[in-house]
Each structure stands twice: as structure tokens, then as C-alpha cells.
Amino acid sequence: MKFTYTFGAALVAALLATACGKKEEAAPVAATPAPAAAPAPAKTAVEVLHYWTSGGEAKSAAELKGMLEAKGYEWKDFAVAGGGGENAMTVLKSRAVSGNPPTAAQVKGPAIQEWAKEGMLANIDNVAGPEKWDELLPKVVADVMKADGHYVAAPVNVHRVNWMWANPEVLKKAGVAGMPKTWDEFFVAADKIKKSGNIALAHGGQNWQDFTVFESVVLGVGGAEFYDKALVKLDPAALTSPTMTKAVTTFRKLKGYVDDASSGRDWNMTTAMVIQGKAGFQFMGDWAKGEFTAAGQKPGEGFLCAAAPGTANAYTFNVDSFIMFKLKDEAAQKGQADLASAILSPEFQEVFNQNKGSIPVRLGHDMSKFDDCAKLSAADFVATAKAGGLVPSIAHGMAVSPAAEGAIKDAVSQFWNDDKISVADGVKNIAKAAATK
């Protein structure tokens, strides 16, 4: 070897000089260079596409990032803002079609099965089986996460959609004692609030907000079994029944309690009307709670929460989840398994849902650190899962195909915005839209 040869030649020269009595300095001995440090092994990248971009959501995503980085992975954040996930889905389809899908993507409801039918999703039973997801999750939620009987998605949380929020001071000023439990009671309370000079119902006139209110009305008027037939199974008989006519009539009546500036208003600005004491009630999912708490308010004091009228024994759920794509690299596959395991871990479920306003998807999770609204939600989640009152939210992508959902949403919003459309025609239009494939 070169280094050995150089070292030997220098040493021989020095010895010869000494033996001959020469005063010459010995040639310097060449140092053997230190071996180069081995490069650190590259971290496996876990690329996650999501649309958690608001304050609390981003904070929650950072928790998941930290858990994966602690396991030695490189977290590649692929956040796509806007559109309630619609923008993210557009980007995801582009990536998938080009053959370059991310490790995981935030997708929910029937859209999970649509991706599975394309043969693009990975089977994650290797995580779900040992960790007993079938026991941890309500069957109705577990079924949404599966394709052909195998888990292909990991659920993150549970949002309850059929919430009613209220400002206690506005109710007190109007002489309303407590939260109304039926639609008849709600209209009596709304009349009192309107008479007192406040807006009875805060509502943002956007089609998804119209649809959110509509599904709670259908649930409250018809009950969970009817809701399932009409808005999950899309049964034509249920969609054109007298019960649906009553629900559409009730929905139309609500518009008389909304202010004229409602059109196009964002949901959080609508919640602010309740916070500021300008309006009495709002129907919105539990993400609205984050607005109240951000304003320094506490449940039972600054704001009130209850199930929407007639829905105390039912629960419309909206579950965020992540699908896992088929990947060839074994290290990447392990990254997916660790990501799925982290998502369902008690630690992440606790931190994430406290930030987001939702509740853990794990049955039996310790709720001692959650607020009273979350505790009520968790208790009702378990009770309705046992009693059959737990149903998927059609307004939030959990019940039917995206095509049918979009068509029904448009029909509902058109009815809300056009007083010339009769109740009878409104029912017909919704039933027709439900037939969209």
C-alpha cells in the first residue's frame, strides 16, 4: 500500500544516515491519515400530505412530526391550504397520476374506498392487527378505514357535527331558559331572541354550511334510522317521504332567523357573532369550540354547547384519517407502519384532539384533561355507537360518494337561497341529486 511504503522508505533513510555518522536530520516520517468518517445513514423520509394549516391544526401536525422524528425519520411536510381539503385532493390526484404519491395523505370517508379501488393503497393490517384496532374503534368507524376487509387508513380523531352553540348572555337577555331540546322549543327561543333585538341564528351562507345545518335538521326531525336511510343509503322512498318534507319545511323556517349579511360569510366569522353577543345560536361542528376557547371563554360560562334539537341520542361523525400508498421501499413501508401506530397512540390522540376541538377516536380514552363539551361528546360517541345512533356526516364527506354529496349539497343550497323554490320542489330536487353517480 502507498501509505505503508512511504512510511518504510523514510524510516530506512533515517537509519542509514545514523549508521553512517551523518549529522543530517532524519527525513520526517509521513503520518498515516486518519480514515474518513463514515457518512451518517440517510434518514427515511416520511412525506405527509395534509390540510391542517390553521393555528391549532398546525400545532397538532407538529406533534405528529415530532413523534416521527423521534423515531429517526425525516418528516417532509406537504401542507396544502384552502378549500376544506379540496385543494389538497387536487394536488394529491396530480401526484398519484404521475406515479409519485406521498407516503400518506389526509383523505376521509368513501373517498378512501375510491382510492383503494384504484389499487393504490397499502394494507396496514400489520399494525392494526397487533394493536387491536377492531377493539379500539367503533365498527362504523373501522369499516370506513377498510377496503375489502383490510385496513388501508388510520383514523385521527372524531368531530361531532350535530352541535348547537349559544351565548348564555344573549339567551338570558331574551328570557330563554337553557338550550332547546326540540325544534319547536328552538323556534320559541329564536322568536324571543329576535324580539330582544339580537340575531337568533348565526349562519354563514356557504353551501357546505347550509348542508351542515340541513343534515342536523334531518337527524333531529327523522332520527338516526331515517337519517341513515335518506342521507347514507340514499333510499328514494325515504328521500321523498313525509318525514323528509317535514325536515325541508323546518330547514326553510330557520332562514327567517338569519341576518341579511349571511351570504358568503366564513364559519369562524359566524362563530364570532355568538362570541361577541350579536347572535344567540349557531349550528356547527366542534371545530367551532376552538374559536370560543381562543377568545378565552369556557364551556358553561362564556358559551353553551348541546346537541342540535332532537339529536341528543344521535351523533353525526366526521373522522379525519390518513391513507397509506403502496410503496416498494421497505424502509418507507416501515415508516408508514410507524406513522399509523403513532396516529392511534394515546399520547398523540390526547394532544391532537385537545388542540383541534375534537375527541379521540379510541374508545375508552381517558377524558379527564378535556373540557365539558368534549366529555359530553365522548360519552355520546360511546353511547350512540352501542345504540345505533352513530351515523356518518354527509355534509363532511363521510357518508356518500363525492359526486352524490356535491349534487345534494348544491340542491340544498339552492333551496336555501331561493325562496321561490317550494318545499315540494326542494324535496324533489334533493331526491334527484341523490341519484347522481
Coordinates of C-alpha atoms in Angstrom, one line a residue:
M1 CA 0.0 0.0 0.0
K2 CA 1.2 3.5 -0.7
F3 CA 1.0 4.7 2.9
T4 CA 2.9 1.7 4.2
Y5 CA 5.6 2.2 1.5
T6 CA 6.1 5.8 2.3
F7 CA 6.5 5.2 6.0
G8 CA 9.1 2.4 5.4
A9 CA 11.3 4.4 3.0
A10 CA 11.5 7.3 5.3
L11 CA 12.4 5.1 8.2
V12 CA 15.2 3.3 6.2
A13 CA 16.7 6.6 5.1
A14 CA 16.9 7.8 8.7
L15 CA 18.6 4.6 9.9
L16 CA 21.2 4.7 7.2
A17 CA 22.0 8.3 8.0
T18 CA 22.5 7.5 11.6
A19 CA 24.7 4.4 10.8
C20 CA 27.0 6.5 8.6
G21 CA 27.6 9.1 11.3
K22 CA 25.9 11.8 9.3
K23 CA 24.5 14.8 11.2
E24 CA 21.7 15.1 8.8
E25 CA 18.2 15.3 10.2
A26 CA 16.2 12.3 9.6
A27 CA 13.6 12.6 7.0
P28 CA 10.2 13.3 8.5
V29 CA 8.0 10.3 9.0
A30 CA 4.8 10.6 6.9
A31 CA 1.8 10.4 9.1
T32 CA -0.8 7.8 8.3
P33 CA -4.0 9.9 7.5
A34 CA -7.0 9.2 9.7
P35 CA -9.7 7.2 7.9
A36 CA -12.6 9.4 6.7
A37 CA -15.6 9.4 8.9
A38 CA -18.4 7.1 7.6
P39 CA -21.3 9.2 6.3
A40 CA -24.4 9.1 8.6
P41 CA -27.0 6.8 7.2
A42 CA -29.7 8.8 5.4
K43 CA -32.9 9.1 7.2
T44 CA -36.0 7.6 5.7
A45 CA -38.3 10.4 4.5
V46 CA -42.0 10.3 5.5
E47 CA -43.9 12.7 3.2
V48 CA -47.3 13.5 4.6
L49 CA -49.9 15.5 2.6
H50 CA -52.5 17.2 4.7
Y51 CA -54.6 20.4 5.0
W52 CA -54.1 21.2 8.7
T53 CA -53.0 24.8 8.3
S54 CA -54.9 26.8 10.9
G55 CA -53.2 27.6 14.2
G56 CA -54.5 24.6 16.3
E57 CA -54.3 22.2 13.4
A58 CA -50.7 23.2 12.6
K59 CA -49.8 22.8 16.2
S60 CA -51.3 19.3 16.2
A61 CA -49.4 18.3 13.0
A62 CA -46.2 19.4 14.6
E63 CA -46.8 16.9 17.4
L64 CA -47.1 14.1 14.9
K65 CA -43.9 15.4 13.2
G66 CA -42.1 15.3 16.5
M67 CA -43.1 11.7 17.2
L68 CA -41.9 10.5 13.8
E69 CA -38.6 12.4 14.1
A70 CA -38.0 10.9 17.5
K71 CA -38.1 7.5 15.7
G72 CA -35.4 8.6 13.3
Y73 CA -37.5 9.6 10.3
E74 CA -37.3 12.8 8.2
W75 CA -40.7 14.4 8.2
K76 CA -41.5 16.0 4.8
D77 CA -44.4 18.3 5.4
F78 CA -46.8 18.6 2.4
A79 CA -49.4 21.1 3.7
V80 CA -52.0 22.4 1.2
A81 CA -54.2 25.2 2.5
G82 CA -57.7 26.1 1.5
G83 CA -60.9 24.6 0.3
G84 CA -61.6 22.4 3.2
G85 CA -59.4 19.8 1.7
E86 CA -60.5 20.3 -1.9
N87 CA -57.2 21.9 -2.9
A88 CA -55.3 19.1 -1.3
M89 CA -57.2 16.5 -3.2
T90 CA -56.4 18.2 -6.5
V91 CA -52.7 18.2 -5.7
L92 CA -52.9 14.6 -4.5
K93 CA -54.5 13.3 -7.7
S94 CA -51.9 15.1 -9.7
R95 CA -49.1 13.4 -7.7
A96 CA -50.7 10.0 -7.8
V97 CA -51.4 10.1 -11.6
S98 CA -47.8 10.9 -12.2
G99 CA -46.7 7.9 -10.2
N100 CA -45.2 9.8 -7.3
P101 CA -47.7 9.6 -4.4
P102 CA -46.7 10.8 -0.9
T103 CA -46.1 8.3 1.9
A104 CA -49.5 9.2 3.4
A105 CA -52.3 11.6 2.7
Q106 CA -55.3 13.1 4.6
V107 CA -58.4 11.5 3.0
K108 CA -61.7 10.6 4.6
G109 CA -65.0 8.8 4.1
P110 CA -66.0 7.0 0.9
A111 CA -63.0 8.6 -0.9
I112 CA -60.8 6.1 0.9
Q113 CA -62.6 3.3 -0.9
E114 CA -62.3 5.1 -4.2
W115 CA -58.6 5.3 -3.8
A116 CA -58.5 1.6 -2.8
K117 CA -60.4 0.6 -6.0
E118 CA -57.6 2.1 -8.0
G119 CA -55.3 -0.4 -6.4
M120 CA -53.0 2.3 -4.9
L121 CA -53.4 1.8 -1.2
A122 CA -51.2 -0.3 1.1
N123 CA -52.6 -2.9 3.5
I124 CA -51.7 -1.8 7.1
D125 CA -53.2 -4.9 8.9
N126 CA -49.6 -5.5 10.2
V127 CA -50.2 -2.5 12.5
A128 CA -54.0 -2.7 13.0
G129 CA -53.9 -6.4 13.9
P130 CA -51.3 -6.4 16.7
E131 CA -52.6 -3.1 18.1
K132 CA -56.2 -4.4 18.1
W133 CA -57.8 -1.6 16.1
D134 CA -61.0 -3.6 15.8
E135 CA -61.4 -3.4 19.5
L136 CA -60.2 0.2 19.8
L137 CA -62.6 1.6 17.2
P138 CA -66.4 1.6 16.8
K139 CA -67.3 -0.7 14.0
V140 CA -68.9 2.0 11.9
V141 CA -65.6 4.0 12.0
A142 CA -63.4 0.9 11.5
D143 CA -65.5 0.0 8.4
V144 CA -64.7 3.4 6.8
M145 CA -61.0 2.8 7.3
K146 CA -61.1 -0.6 5.5
A147 CA -61.2 -1.8 1.9
D148 CA -62.1 -5.4 1.2
G149 CA -61.9 -6.1 4.9
H150 CA -58.3 -4.7 5.3
Y151 CA -57.2 -1.5 6.9
V152 CA -55.8 1.0 4.4
A153 CA -56.2 4.2 6.5
A154 CA -55.6 5.3 10.1
P155 CA -58.2 7.4 11.8
V156 CA -57.0 10.5 13.7
N157 CA -60.0 11.9 15.6
V158 CA -63.8 12.3 15.8
H159 CA -65.6 15.5 15.2
R160 CA -69.2 15.7 16.2
V161 CA -71.1 17.7 13.6
N162 CA -74.6 18.0 15.2
W163 CA -73.6 20.6 17.8
M164 CA -75.6 23.7 18.8
W165 CA -73.6 26.6 20.3
A166 CA -75.0 29.5 22.2
N167 CA -74.2 32.8 24.0
P168 CA -75.7 32.5 27.6
E169 CA -76.0 36.3 28.0
V170 CA -78.0 36.6 24.8
L171 CA -80.3 33.8 25.9
K172 CA -80.7 35.4 29.4
K173 CA -81.5 38.8 27.9
A174 CA -84.2 37.2 25.8
G175 CA -85.6 35.2 28.7
V176 CA -84.6 31.8 27.2
A177 CA -84.0 29.3 30.0
G178 CA -81.5 26.7 28.8
M179 CA -80.8 25.1 25.5
P180 CA -83.8 24.0 23.4
K181 CA -84.1 20.2 23.1
T182 CA -86.7 20.1 20.2
W183 CA -87.2 22.1 17.1
D184 CA -90.4 23.5 18.5
E185 CA -88.5 24.8 21.5
F186 CA -85.8 26.2 19.3
F187 CA -88.3 28.3 17.3
V188 CA -89.9 29.6 20.6
A189 CA -86.4 30.6 21.8
A190 CA -85.4 32.1 18.5
D191 CA -88.6 34.3 18.5
K192 CA -87.6 35.6 21.9
I193 CA -84.1 36.4 20.9
K194 CA -85.3 38.1 17.7
K195 CA -87.7 40.2 19.8
S196 CA -84.9 41.2 22.2
G197 CA -83.0 42.8 19.3
N198 CA -80.4 40.2 18.7
I199 CA -79.9 37.8 15.7
A200 CA -81.3 34.5 16.7
L201 CA -79.2 32.2 14.4
A202 CA -75.7 33.0 13.3
H203 CA -75.2 31.3 9.9
G204 CA -72.6 31.7 7.1
G205 CA -74.2 31.5 3.7
Q206 CA -71.8 29.0 2.1
N207 CA -73.0 25.8 0.6
W208 CA -71.2 23.5 3.0
Q209 CA -72.5 25.5 5.9
D210 CA -76.1 25.2 4.5
F211 CA -75.5 21.4 4.2
T212 CA -74.2 21.2 7.8
V213 CA -77.3 22.7 9.2
F214 CA -79.5 20.6 6.9
E215 CA -78.2 17.3 8.0
S216 CA -78.7 18.2 11.6
V217 CA -82.3 19.2 10.8
V218 CA -82.9 15.8 9.0
L219 CA -81.4 14.0 12.0
G220 CA -83.5 15.9 14.5
V221 CA -86.7 15.5 12.6
G222 CA -86.4 11.9 11.5
G223 CA -83.9 10.3 13.9
A224 CA -80.8 8.2 13.2
E225 CA -82.6 5.4 11.4
F226 CA -84.3 7.8 9.0
Y227 CA -81.1 9.7 8.5
D228 CA -79.3 6.5 7.6
K229 CA -81.9 5.6 5.0
A230 CA -82.2 9.0 3.5
L231 CA -78.7 10.5 3.6
V232 CA -76.4 7.4 3.8
K233 CA -78.2 4.8 1.8
L234 CA -79.9 7.4 -0.3
D235 CA -83.1 5.4 -0.3
P236 CA -85.6 7.1 -2.8
A237 CA -88.6 6.3 -0.6
A238 CA -87.0 8.0 2.4
L239 CA -85.9 11.0 0.3
T240 CA -89.4 11.6 -0.9
S241 CA -91.2 10.7 2.3
P242 CA -93.4 13.0 4.5
T243 CA -90.6 12.9 7.1
M244 CA -88.2 14.5 4.5
T245 CA -90.9 17.0 3.6
K246 CA -91.1 18.0 7.3
A247 CA -87.4 18.3 7.5
V248 CA -87.2 20.5 4.5
T249 CA -90.0 22.7 5.9
T250 CA -88.1 23.0 9.2
F251 CA -84.9 23.9 7.3
R252 CA -86.8 26.6 5.3
K253 CA -88.2 28.1 8.6
L254 CA -84.7 28.6 10.0
K255 CA -83.8 31.1 7.3
G256 CA -86.2 33.6 8.9
Y257 CA -83.9 33.9 11.9
V258 CA -80.6 34.6 9.9
D259 CA -79.3 38.1 9.3
D260 CA -79.2 39.6 5.8
A261 CA -75.4 39.8 5.7
S262 CA -75.1 36.0 6.0
S263 CA -74.3 35.3 2.3
G264 CA -70.7 34.2 1.8
R265 CA -69.6 34.6 5.4
D266 CA -67.0 32.3 6.7
W267 CA -67.9 29.9 9.6
N268 CA -65.4 31.4 12.0
M269 CA -66.7 34.9 11.5
T270 CA -70.1 33.5 12.1
T271 CA -68.9 32.0 15.4
A272 CA -67.5 35.4 16.3
M273 CA -71.1 36.8 16.2
V274 CA -72.0 34.4 19.0
I275 CA -68.8 35.1 20.9
Q276 CA -69.5 38.9 20.7
G277 CA -73.1 38.6 21.8
K278 CA -74.5 39.6 18.5
A279 CA -76.3 36.3 17.9
G280 CA -77.8 33.6 20.1
F281 CA -77.2 30.3 18.4
Q282 CA -75.0 28.6 15.8
F283 CA -75.1 25.1 14.3
M284 CA -71.6 23.9 13.6
G285 CA -69.2 21.1 14.3
D286 CA -67.0 21.0 17.3
W287 CA -64.2 22.8 15.5
A288 CA -66.2 25.9 16.4
K289 CA -65.2 25.3 20.0
G290 CA -61.6 26.4 19.2
E291 CA -62.9 29.9 18.4
F292 CA -64.6 30.2 21.8
T293 CA -61.6 28.9 23.7
A294 CA -59.2 31.1 21.7
A295 CA -61.4 34.0 22.9
G296 CA -60.7 33.0 26.5
Q297 CA -64.2 31.5 27.0
K298 CA -65.0 28.3 28.9
P299 CA -67.9 25.9 28.4
G300 CA -70.9 26.7 30.6
E301 CA -69.6 30.2 31.3
G302 CA -68.8 32.1 28.1
F303 CA -70.6 29.7 25.8
L304 CA -73.0 26.8 25.9
C305 CA -72.9 23.6 23.9
A306 CA -75.6 20.9 23.3
A307 CA -76.7 18.5 20.7
A308 CA -78.8 20.1 18.0
P309 CA -82.6 20.0 18.7
G310 CA -83.9 16.4 18.6
T311 CA -80.4 14.8 18.2
A312 CA -79.4 14.2 21.8
N313 CA -79.4 10.4 21.1
A314 CA -77.7 10.6 17.8
Y315 CA -74.2 11.6 16.6
T316 CA -73.1 12.7 13.2
F317 CA -69.4 12.0 13.0
N318 CA -66.6 13.4 10.8
V319 CA -63.3 11.5 11.1
D320 CA -60.0 12.8 9.8
S321 CA -57.8 10.0 8.5
F322 CA -54.7 9.2 6.6
I323 CA -54.5 6.7 3.7
M324 CA -51.2 4.9 3.1
F325 CA -50.0 4.4 -0.5
K326 CA -48.3 1.3 -1.9
L327 CA -44.5 1.8 -1.8
K328 CA -41.8 -0.5 -2.9
D329 CA -39.1 0.6 -0.5
E330 CA -39.1 -1.5 2.7
A331 CA -37.8 1.4 4.9
A332 CA -40.6 3.6 3.6
Q333 CA -43.1 0.8 4.4
K334 CA -41.8 0.7 7.9
G335 CA -42.2 4.5 8.1
Q336 CA -45.9 4.1 7.1
A337 CA -46.3 1.5 9.9
D338 CA -44.7 3.7 12.5
L339 CA -46.8 6.7 11.3
A340 CA -50.1 4.6 11.6
S341 CA -49.1 3.4 15.0
A342 CA -48.2 7.0 16.2
I343 CA -51.6 8.3 14.9
L344 CA -53.6 5.8 17.1
S345 CA -51.3 6.2 20.1
P346 CA -52.9 7.5 23.3
E347 CA -50.2 10.3 23.5
F348 CA -51.0 11.7 20.1
Q349 CA -54.7 11.2 20.4
E350 CA -54.6 13.3 23.7
V351 CA -52.5 16.2 22.4
F352 CA -54.0 16.4 18.9
N353 CA -57.7 16.5 20.0
Q354 CA -57.2 19.0 22.7
N355 CA -55.7 21.3 20.1
K356 CA -58.3 20.6 17.5
G357 CA -61.5 20.6 19.5
S358 CA -62.4 17.0 18.5
I359 CA -62.2 13.9 20.7
P360 CA -60.0 10.8 20.5
V361 CA -61.2 8.1 18.1
R362 CA -60.1 5.4 20.6
L363 CA -63.0 4.1 22.6
G364 CA -62.4 4.4 26.4
H365 CA -59.8 7.1 26.2
D366 CA -59.2 8.9 29.4
M367 CA -61.0 12.3 29.1
S368 CA -60.0 13.8 32.4
K369 CA -57.9 16.6 30.8
F370 CA -60.7 17.5 28.3
D371 CA -63.3 20.2 28.7
D372 CA -67.0 19.6 29.5
C373 CA -68.1 19.8 25.8
A374 CA -65.5 17.2 24.8
K375 CA -66.5 14.9 27.7
L376 CA -70.2 15.1 26.6
S377 CA -69.1 14.4 23.1
A378 CA -67.1 11.3 24.2
A379 CA -69.9 10.0 26.3
D380 CA -72.4 10.4 23.5
F381 CA -69.9 8.9 21.0
V382 CA -69.7 5.7 23.0
A383 CA -73.4 5.5 23.8
T384 CA -74.6 6.1 20.2
A385 CA -72.1 3.6 18.9
K386 CA -73.7 0.9 21.1
A387 CA -77.3 2.1 20.5
G388 CA -77.1 2.6 16.7
G389 CA -77.3 6.4 16.7
L390 CA -73.8 6.9 15.4
V391 CA -74.0 8.0 11.8
P392 CA -71.6 9.5 9.2
S393 CA -71.9 13.1 8.3
I394 CA -72.9 13.6 4.6
A395 CA -72.0 17.2 4.7
H396 CA -68.4 16.5 5.6
G397 CA -67.6 13.7 3.2
M398 CA -68.2 10.7 5.4
A399 CA -71.4 9.1 4.0
V400 CA -71.7 9.0 0.2
S401 CA -69.6 9.4 -2.9
P402 CA -68.1 12.8 -3.6
A403 CA -70.3 13.1 -6.7
A404 CA -73.6 12.4 -4.9
E405 CA -72.5 14.6 -1.9
G406 CA -71.7 17.5 -4.2
A407 CA -75.0 17.2 -6.1
I408 CA -77.2 17.1 -2.9
K409 CA -75.2 19.9 -1.3
D410 CA -75.9 22.1 -4.4
A411 CA -79.7 21.2 -4.3
V412 CA -79.9 22.0 -0.6
S413 CA -78.0 25.4 -1.0
Q414 CA -80.2 26.4 -4.0
F415 CA -83.3 25.7 -1.9
W416 CA -81.9 27.8 1.0
N417 CA -81.0 30.7 -1.3
D418 CA -84.1 30.8 -3.5
D419 CA -87.4 31.4 -1.6
K420 CA -89.3 30.8 -4.9
I421 CA -88.4 27.1 -4.8
S422 CA -91.3 25.4 -3.0
V423 CA -90.8 22.8 -0.3
A424 CA -92.2 20.1 -2.6
D425 CA -89.8 21.1 -5.4
G426 CA -87.0 21.2 -2.9
V427 CA -87.7 17.6 -1.8
K428 CA -87.8 16.5 -5.5
N429 CA -84.5 18.3 -6.3
I430 CA -82.7 16.7 -3.4
A431 CA -84.0 13.2 -4.3
K432 CA -82.9 13.8 -7.9
A433 CA -79.5 14.9 -6.8
A434 CA -79.1 11.8 -4.7
A435 CA -79.3 9.7 -7.8
T436 CA -76.0 11.2 -9.1
K437 CA -73.3 8.6 -9.7

